[in-house]
mmCIF file of C-alpha atoms in Angstrom:
data_model
loop_
_atom_site.group_PDB
_atom_site.id
_atom_site.type_symbol
_atom_site.label_atom_id
_atom_site.label_comp_id
_atom_site.label_asym_id
_atom_site.label_seq_id
_atom_site.Cartn_x
_atom_site.Cartn_y
_atom_site.Cartn_z
ATOM 1 C CA ALA I 1 0.074 -0.059 -0.328
ATOM 2 C CA GLN I 2 1.161 3.786 -0.593
ATOM 3 C CA ARG I 3 2.279 5.792 2.401
ATOM 4 C CA VAL I 4 3.430 9.256 3.082
ATOM 5 C CA THR I 5 5.368 10.098 5.318
ATOM 6 C CA GLN I 6 5.934 13.861 6.977
ATOM 7 C CA PRO I 7 7.348 13.640 9.931
ATOM 8 C CA GLU I 8 7.529 17.015 11.476
ATOM 9 C CA LYS I 9 3.641 18.194 12.756
ATOM 10 C CA LEU I 10 5.500 21.633 13.095
ATOM 11 C CA LEU I 11 8.805 23.159 11.711
ATOM 12 C CA SER I 12 9.225 26.815 13.503
ATOM 13 C CA VAL I 13 12.275 29.262 11.756
ATOM 14 C CA PHE I 14 13.444 32.528 11.996
ATOM 15 C CA LYS I 15 13.234 34.765 8.786
ATOM 16 C CA GLY I 16 15.913 34.551 6.597
ATOM 17 C CA ALA I 17 16.908 30.678 7.860
ATOM 18 C CA PRO I 18 17.024 27.746 5.362
ATOM 19 C CA VAL I 19 13.975 25.662 5.501
ATOM 20 C CA GLU I 20 13.254 21.820 5.019
ATOM 21 C CA LEU I 21 10.209 20.039 5.078
ATOM 22 C CA LYS I 22 10.768 16.472 5.023
ATOM 23 C CA CYS I 23 8.584 13.718 2.880
ATOM 24 C CA ASN I 24 9.151 9.804 2.404
ATOM 25 C CA TYR I 25 6.963 7.758 0.419
ATOM 26 C CA SER I 26 6.277 4.114 0.088
ATOM 27 C CA TYR I 27 4.708 3.227 -3.321
ATOM 28 C CA SER I 28 5.643 -0.011 -5.596
ATOM 29 C CA GLY I 29 5.055 1.555 -9.112
ATOM 30 C CA SER I 30 7.059 5.009 -10.368
ATOM 31 C CA PRO I 31 5.870 7.919 -8.145
ATOM 32 C CA GLU I 32 4.209 11.014 -9.064
ATOM 33 C CA LEU I 33 4.840 13.568 -5.836
ATOM 34 C CA PHE I 34 3.488 16.818 -5.373
ATOM 35 C CA TRP I 35 3.434 19.290 -3.207
ATOM 36 C CA TYR I 36 0.112 21.372 -1.709
ATOM 37 C CA VAL I 37 0.107 24.224 0.494
ATOM 38 C CA GLN I 38 -2.611 25.922 2.450
ATOM 39 C CA TYR I 39 -2.465 29.441 3.747
ATOM 40 C CA SER I 40 -4.317 30.862 6.474
ATOM 41 C CA ARG I 41 -7.773 31.388 5.382
ATOM 42 C CA GLN I 42 -7.406 30.052 1.711
ATOM 43 C CA ARG I 43 -7.511 26.703 -0.134
ATOM 44 C CA LEU I 44 -5.459 24.072 -0.758
ATOM 45 C CA GLN I 45 -3.201 24.702 -3.843
ATOM 46 C CA LEU I 46 -0.498 23.238 -5.481
ATOM 47 C CA LEU I 47 2.688 24.182 -5.101
ATOM 48 C CA LEU I 48 5.070 22.230 -7.275
ATOM 49 C CA ARG I 49 5.030 18.681 -8.787
ATOM 50 C CA HIS I 50 8.531 16.688 -9.504
ATOM 51 C CA ILE I 51 7.614 16.115 -13.093
ATOM 52 C CA SER I 52 8.039 19.656 -13.709
ATOM 53 C CA ARG I 53 11.709 20.739 -11.547
ATOM 54 C CA GLU I 54 10.178 23.987 -10.956
ATOM 55 C CA SER I 55 11.378 26.266 -8.371
ATOM 56 C CA ILE I 56 8.001 28.034 -7.370
ATOM 57 C CA LYS I 57 8.041 31.057 -4.382
ATOM 58 C CA GLY I 58 11.812 29.949 -4.126
ATOM 59 C CA PHE I 59 10.789 26.386 -3.193
ATOM 60 C CA THR I 60 12.627 23.571 -4.855
ATOM 61 C CA ALA I 61 11.911 19.655 -4.422
ATOM 62 C CA ASP I 62 14.018 16.729 -5.790
ATOM 63 C CA LEU I 63 12.893 13.258 -5.985
ATOM 64 C CA ASN I 64 15.348 11.032 -4.221
ATOM 65 C CA LYS I 65 14.342 7.123 -5.304
ATOM 66 C CA GLY I 66 17.034 5.709 -3.578
ATOM 67 C CA GLU I 67 15.786 7.484 -0.175
ATOM 68 C CA THR I 68 12.077 7.451 -1.040
ATOM 69 C CA SER I 69 12.199 10.875 -0.273
ATOM 70 C CA PHE I 70 11.025 14.063 -1.496
ATOM 71 C CA HIS I 71 12.213 17.018 0.841
ATOM 72 C CA LEU I 72 10.826 20.697 0.083
ATOM 73 C CA LYS I 73 13.528 22.989 0.742
ATOM 74 C CA LYS I 74 13.749 26.911 0.555
ATOM 75 C CA PRO I 75 17.455 28.944 1.516
ATOM 76 C CA PHE I 76 15.781 31.548 3.012
ATOM 77 C CA ALA I 77 12.570 31.887 4.726
ATOM 78 C CA GLN I 78 10.237 34.360 4.389
ATOM 79 C CA GLU I 79 7.080 35.034 7.093
ATOM 80 C CA GLU I 80 4.755 34.867 3.940
ATOM 81 C CA ASP I 81 5.581 31.192 3.790
ATOM 82 C CA SER I 82 3.956 30.454 6.732
ATOM 83 C CA ALA I 83 1.741 27.720 6.171
ATOM 84 C CA MET I 84 0.541 23.876 5.938
ATOM 85 C CA TYR I 85 2.111 22.155 3.525
ATOM 86 C CA TYR I 86 1.110 18.917 2.810
ATOM 87 C CA CYS I 87 3.633 16.349 0.458
ATOM 88 C CA ALA I 88 1.157 14.016 -2.236
ATOM 89 C CA LEU I 89 1.421 11.122 -4.041
ATOM 90 C CA GLY I 90 -0.414 10.476 -7.092
ATOM 91 C CA ASP I 91 -1.468 6.620 -7.776
ATOM 92 C CA ASN I 92 -2.043 4.597 -10.756
ATOM 93 C CA ALA I 93 -6.013 4.067 -10.339
ATOM 94 C CA GLY I 94 -7.875 6.977 -10.574
ATOM 95 C CA ASN I 95 -5.712 9.840 -10.057
ATOM 96 C CA MET I 96 -6.264 9.886 -6.453
ATOM 97 C CA LEU I 97 -3.963 11.530 -4.081
ATOM 98 C CA THR I 98 -2.353 10.021 -0.952
ATOM 99 C CA PHE I 99 -1.407 12.653 1.385
ATOM 100 C CA GLY I 100 1.096 13.113 4.150
ATOM 101 C CA GLY I 101 -0.260 14.388 7.741
ATOM 102 C CA GLY I 102 1.261 17.536 6.895
ATOM 103 C CA THR I 103 3.748 20.004 8.564
ATOM 104 C CA ARG I 104 2.945 23.088 9.593
ATOM 105 C CA LEU I 105 5.445 25.798 8.808
ATOM 106 C CA MET I 106 5.880 29.243 11.114
ATOM 107 C CA VAL I 107 8.635 31.516 10.031
ATOM 108 C CA LYS I 108 9.046 34.018 12.742
ATOM 109 C CA PRO I 109 10.073 37.961 12.381
ATOM 110 C CA ASP O 1 -14.619 32.860 -11.357
ATOM 111 C CA THR O 2 -14.435 30.583 -9.027
ATOM 112 C CA ALA O 3 -13.135 27.139 -9.993
ATOM 113 C CA VAL O 4 -14.518 24.660 -7.748
ATOM 114 C CA SER O 5 -17.339 25.897 -5.027
ATOM 115 C CA GLN O 6 -19.083 24.072 -2.422
ATOM 116 C CA THR O 7 -22.478 24.893 -0.541
ATOM 117 C CA PRO O 8 -22.792 25.067 2.259
ATOM 118 C CA LYS O 9 -19.591 26.582 4.113
ATOM 119 C CA TYR O 10 -20.763 25.731 7.444
ATOM 120 C CA LEU O 11 -22.771 22.763 8.196
ATOM 121 C CA VAL O 12 -24.127 21.970 12.024
ATOM 122 C CA THR O 13 -26.389 18.979 12.442
ATOM 123 C CA GLN O 14 -27.315 16.931 14.889
ATOM 124 C CA MET O 15 -26.247 12.703 14.800
ATOM 125 C CA GLY O 16 -28.745 10.541 12.820
ATOM 126 C CA ASN O 17 -29.512 13.391 10.365
ATOM 127 C CA ASP O 18 -28.689 13.090 6.841
ATOM 128 C CA LYS O 19 -27.112 15.285 5.047
ATOM 129 C CA SER O 20 -25.654 16.247 1.352
ATOM 130 C CA ILE O 21 -22.495 18.700 0.317
ATOM 131 C CA LYS O 22 -22.708 20.025 -2.832
ATOM 132 C CA CYS O 23 -19.663 20.654 -5.296
ATOM 133 C CA GLU O 24 -19.125 22.266 -8.819
ATOM 134 C CA GLN O 25 -16.548 22.643 -10.639
ATOM 135 C CA ASN O 26 -16.343 25.033 -14.069
ATOM 136 C CA LEU O 27 -13.208 24.195 -15.171
ATOM 137 C CA GLY O 28 -14.529 21.448 -17.715
ATOM 138 C CA HIS O 29 -12.203 18.471 -15.457
ATOM 139 C CA ASP O 30 -12.940 15.252 -16.230
ATOM 140 C CA THR O 31 -12.329 13.724 -12.628
ATOM 141 C CA MET O 32 -13.716 14.786 -9.166
ATOM 142 C CA TYR O 33 -12.928 14.048 -5.575
ATOM 143 C CA TRP O 34 -13.856 14.052 -2.328
ATOM 144 C CA TYR O 35 -11.398 14.395 0.792
ATOM 145 C CA LYS O 36 -12.038 14.361 4.280
ATOM 146 C CA GLN O 37 -9.757 16.701 6.579
ATOM 147 C CA ASP O 38 -9.895 15.777 10.450
ATOM 148 C CA SER O 39 -9.302 17.659 13.450
ATOM 149 C CA LYS O 40 -5.537 16.777 13.369
ATOM 150 C CA LYS O 41 -5.578 18.353 9.687
ATOM 151 C CA PHE O 42 -5.017 14.407 8.457
ATOM 152 C CA LEU O 43 -6.122 14.752 4.605
ATOM 153 C CA LYS O 44 -7.559 11.632 3.507
ATOM 154 C CA ILE O 45 -9.129 10.770 -0.500
ATOM 155 C CA MET O 46 -12.512 9.482 -0.144
ATOM 156 C CA PHE O 47 -13.697 8.929 -3.624
ATOM 157 C CA SER O 48 -12.797 9.783 -6.944
ATOM 158 C CA TYR O 49 -15.615 9.863 -9.967
ATOM 159 C CA ASN O 50 -14.694 10.149 -13.688
ATOM 160 C CA ASN O 51 -17.289 9.824 -16.250
ATOM 161 C CA LYS O 52 -19.468 8.111 -14.257
ATOM 162 C CA GLU O 53 -16.706 5.842 -12.920
ATOM 163 C CA LEU O 54 -16.634 5.490 -9.172
ATOM 164 C CA ILE O 55 -13.750 4.571 -7.577
ATOM 165 C CA ILE O 56 -14.013 4.324 -3.566
ATOM 166 C CA ASN O 57 -11.907 4.410 -0.958
ATOM 167 C CA GLU O 58 -12.617 1.032 1.211
ATOM 168 C CA THR O 59 -12.357 2.629 4.643
ATOM 169 C CA VAL O 60 -14.925 4.880 3.525
ATOM 170 C CA PRO O 61 -18.089 3.725 5.483
ATOM 171 C CA ASN O 62 -21.216 3.239 2.959
ATOM 172 C CA ARG O 63 -23.202 5.729 5.054
ATOM 173 C CA PHE O 64 -21.527 7.869 2.534
ATOM 174 C CA SER O 65 -23.027 8.332 -0.957
ATOM 175 C CA PRO O 66 -21.320 10.632 -3.979
ATOM 176 C CA LYS O 67 -23.710 11.649 -6.468
ATOM 177 C CA SER O 68 -22.531 12.801 -9.702
ATOM 178 C CA PRO O 69 -25.617 14.480 -12.157
ATOM 179 C CA ASP O 70 -23.368 15.656 -14.634
ATOM 180 C CA LYS O 71 -19.956 15.911 -15.118
ATOM 181 C CA ALA O 72 -19.628 19.566 -13.440
ATOM 182 C CA HIS O 73 -20.879 18.434 -10.193
ATOM 183 C CA LEU O 74 -20.104 15.900 -7.319
ATOM 184 C CA ASN O 75 -22.408 15.759 -4.415
ATOM 185 C CA LEU O 76 -21.830 13.855 -1.277
ATOM 186 C CA HIS O 77 -24.669 12.558 0.551
ATOM 187 C CA ILE O 78 -24.439 11.109 4.378
ATOM 188 C CA ASN O 79 -26.557 9.261 5.975
ATOM 189 C CA SER O 80 -27.175 8.422 9.615
ATOM 190 C CA LEU O 81 -24.600 11.209 10.823
ATOM 191 C CA GLU O 82 -22.304 10.181 13.409
ATOM 192 C CA LEU O 83 -20.325 12.296 16.033
ATOM 193 C CA GLY O 84 -16.562 10.863 13.977
ATOM 194 C CA ASP O 85 -18.098 12.619 10.676
ATOM 195 C CA SER O 86 -17.220 15.941 11.778
ATOM 196 C CA ALA O 87 -14.565 16.960 9.774
ATOM 197 C CA VAL O 88 -13.698 19.653 7.055
ATOM 198 C CA TYR O 89 -14.719 18.013 3.258
ATOM 199 C CA PHE O 90 -12.976 19.195 0.588
ATOM 200 C CA CYS O 91 -14.113 18.399 -3.092
ATOM 201 C CA ALA O 92 -11.431 18.701 -5.826
ATOM 202 C CA SER O 93 -11.150 18.392 -9.542
ATOM 203 C CA SER O 94 -8.286 17.336 -12.251
ATOM 204 C CA LEU O 95 -8.207 16.422 -15.627
ATOM 205 C CA LEU O 96 -7.691 12.718 -16.552
ATOM 206 C CA THR O 97 -3.870 12.167 -16.200
ATOM 207 C CA ARG O 98 -1.912 11.201 -12.528
ATOM 208 C CA THR O 99 0.308 14.278 -12.964
ATOM 209 C CA ASP O 100 -2.253 16.864 -13.393
ATOM 210 C CA GLU O 101 -2.912 19.374 -10.493
ATOM 211 C CA GLN O 102 -5.867 19.094 -8.774
ATOM 212 C CA TYR O 103 -8.058 22.152 -7.960
ATOM 213 C CA PHE O 104 -9.496 22.264 -4.245
ATOM 214 C CA GLY O 105 -12.891 23.970 -3.283
ATOM 215 C CA PRO O 106 -12.998 25.668 -0.035
ATOM 216 C CA GLY O 107 -13.958 22.989 1.956
ATOM 217 C CA THR O 108 -17.306 22.527 4.050
ATOM 218 C CA ARG O 109 -17.030 22.191 7.982
ATOM 219 C CA LEU O 110 -19.404 19.740 9.080
ATOM 220 C CA THR O 111 -20.044 19.554 12.606
ATOM 221 C CA VAL O 112 -21.953 16.849 14.035
ATOM 222 C CA THR O 113 -23.556 17.235 17.587
#
């Protein structure tokens, strides 16, 4: 069965500090991985997907198949990055997403 | 302009009642979903619905039944509500392939008393 694990429920950093939100997955096939973000009082939205290999709002994530990880990184955190971040794995059947438990990122001034 | 909309935004009801949550998307997407977010913020897929094919997460009780009158709508009907059904329910939609972005609705906060 597929599984997504985000070991940290809360990550608190100061503005300007580097950020790494961890995500590990378990999946027997070829994984499709995403990071979704939910800002306060806003709907859940896509931040980035591994297939695009892009940087969004300064965030990047690299798929490491050997370590089955897809950690989200940003070199210098901003206060507006404070939000709930979810790592998600797309499966072959029905295009359903399996979400990790989420990590709340708090960036302090 | 709203891509995925849900009604109502808040729903408070008593145990044993039957209620429905409506979802509409104007993106022309092929697939729609229902997710449940519990009090600890865990987000879990409940259903995926594509071209009248329903894929059910086996952990969902059969008191929950999705109904899709057309491709743009996916409603969630819940029978005999229980306290444990209290959660935020999110509707989402996407194109067919599993690499496509899912667009989420604003959520419906259901409180069962």
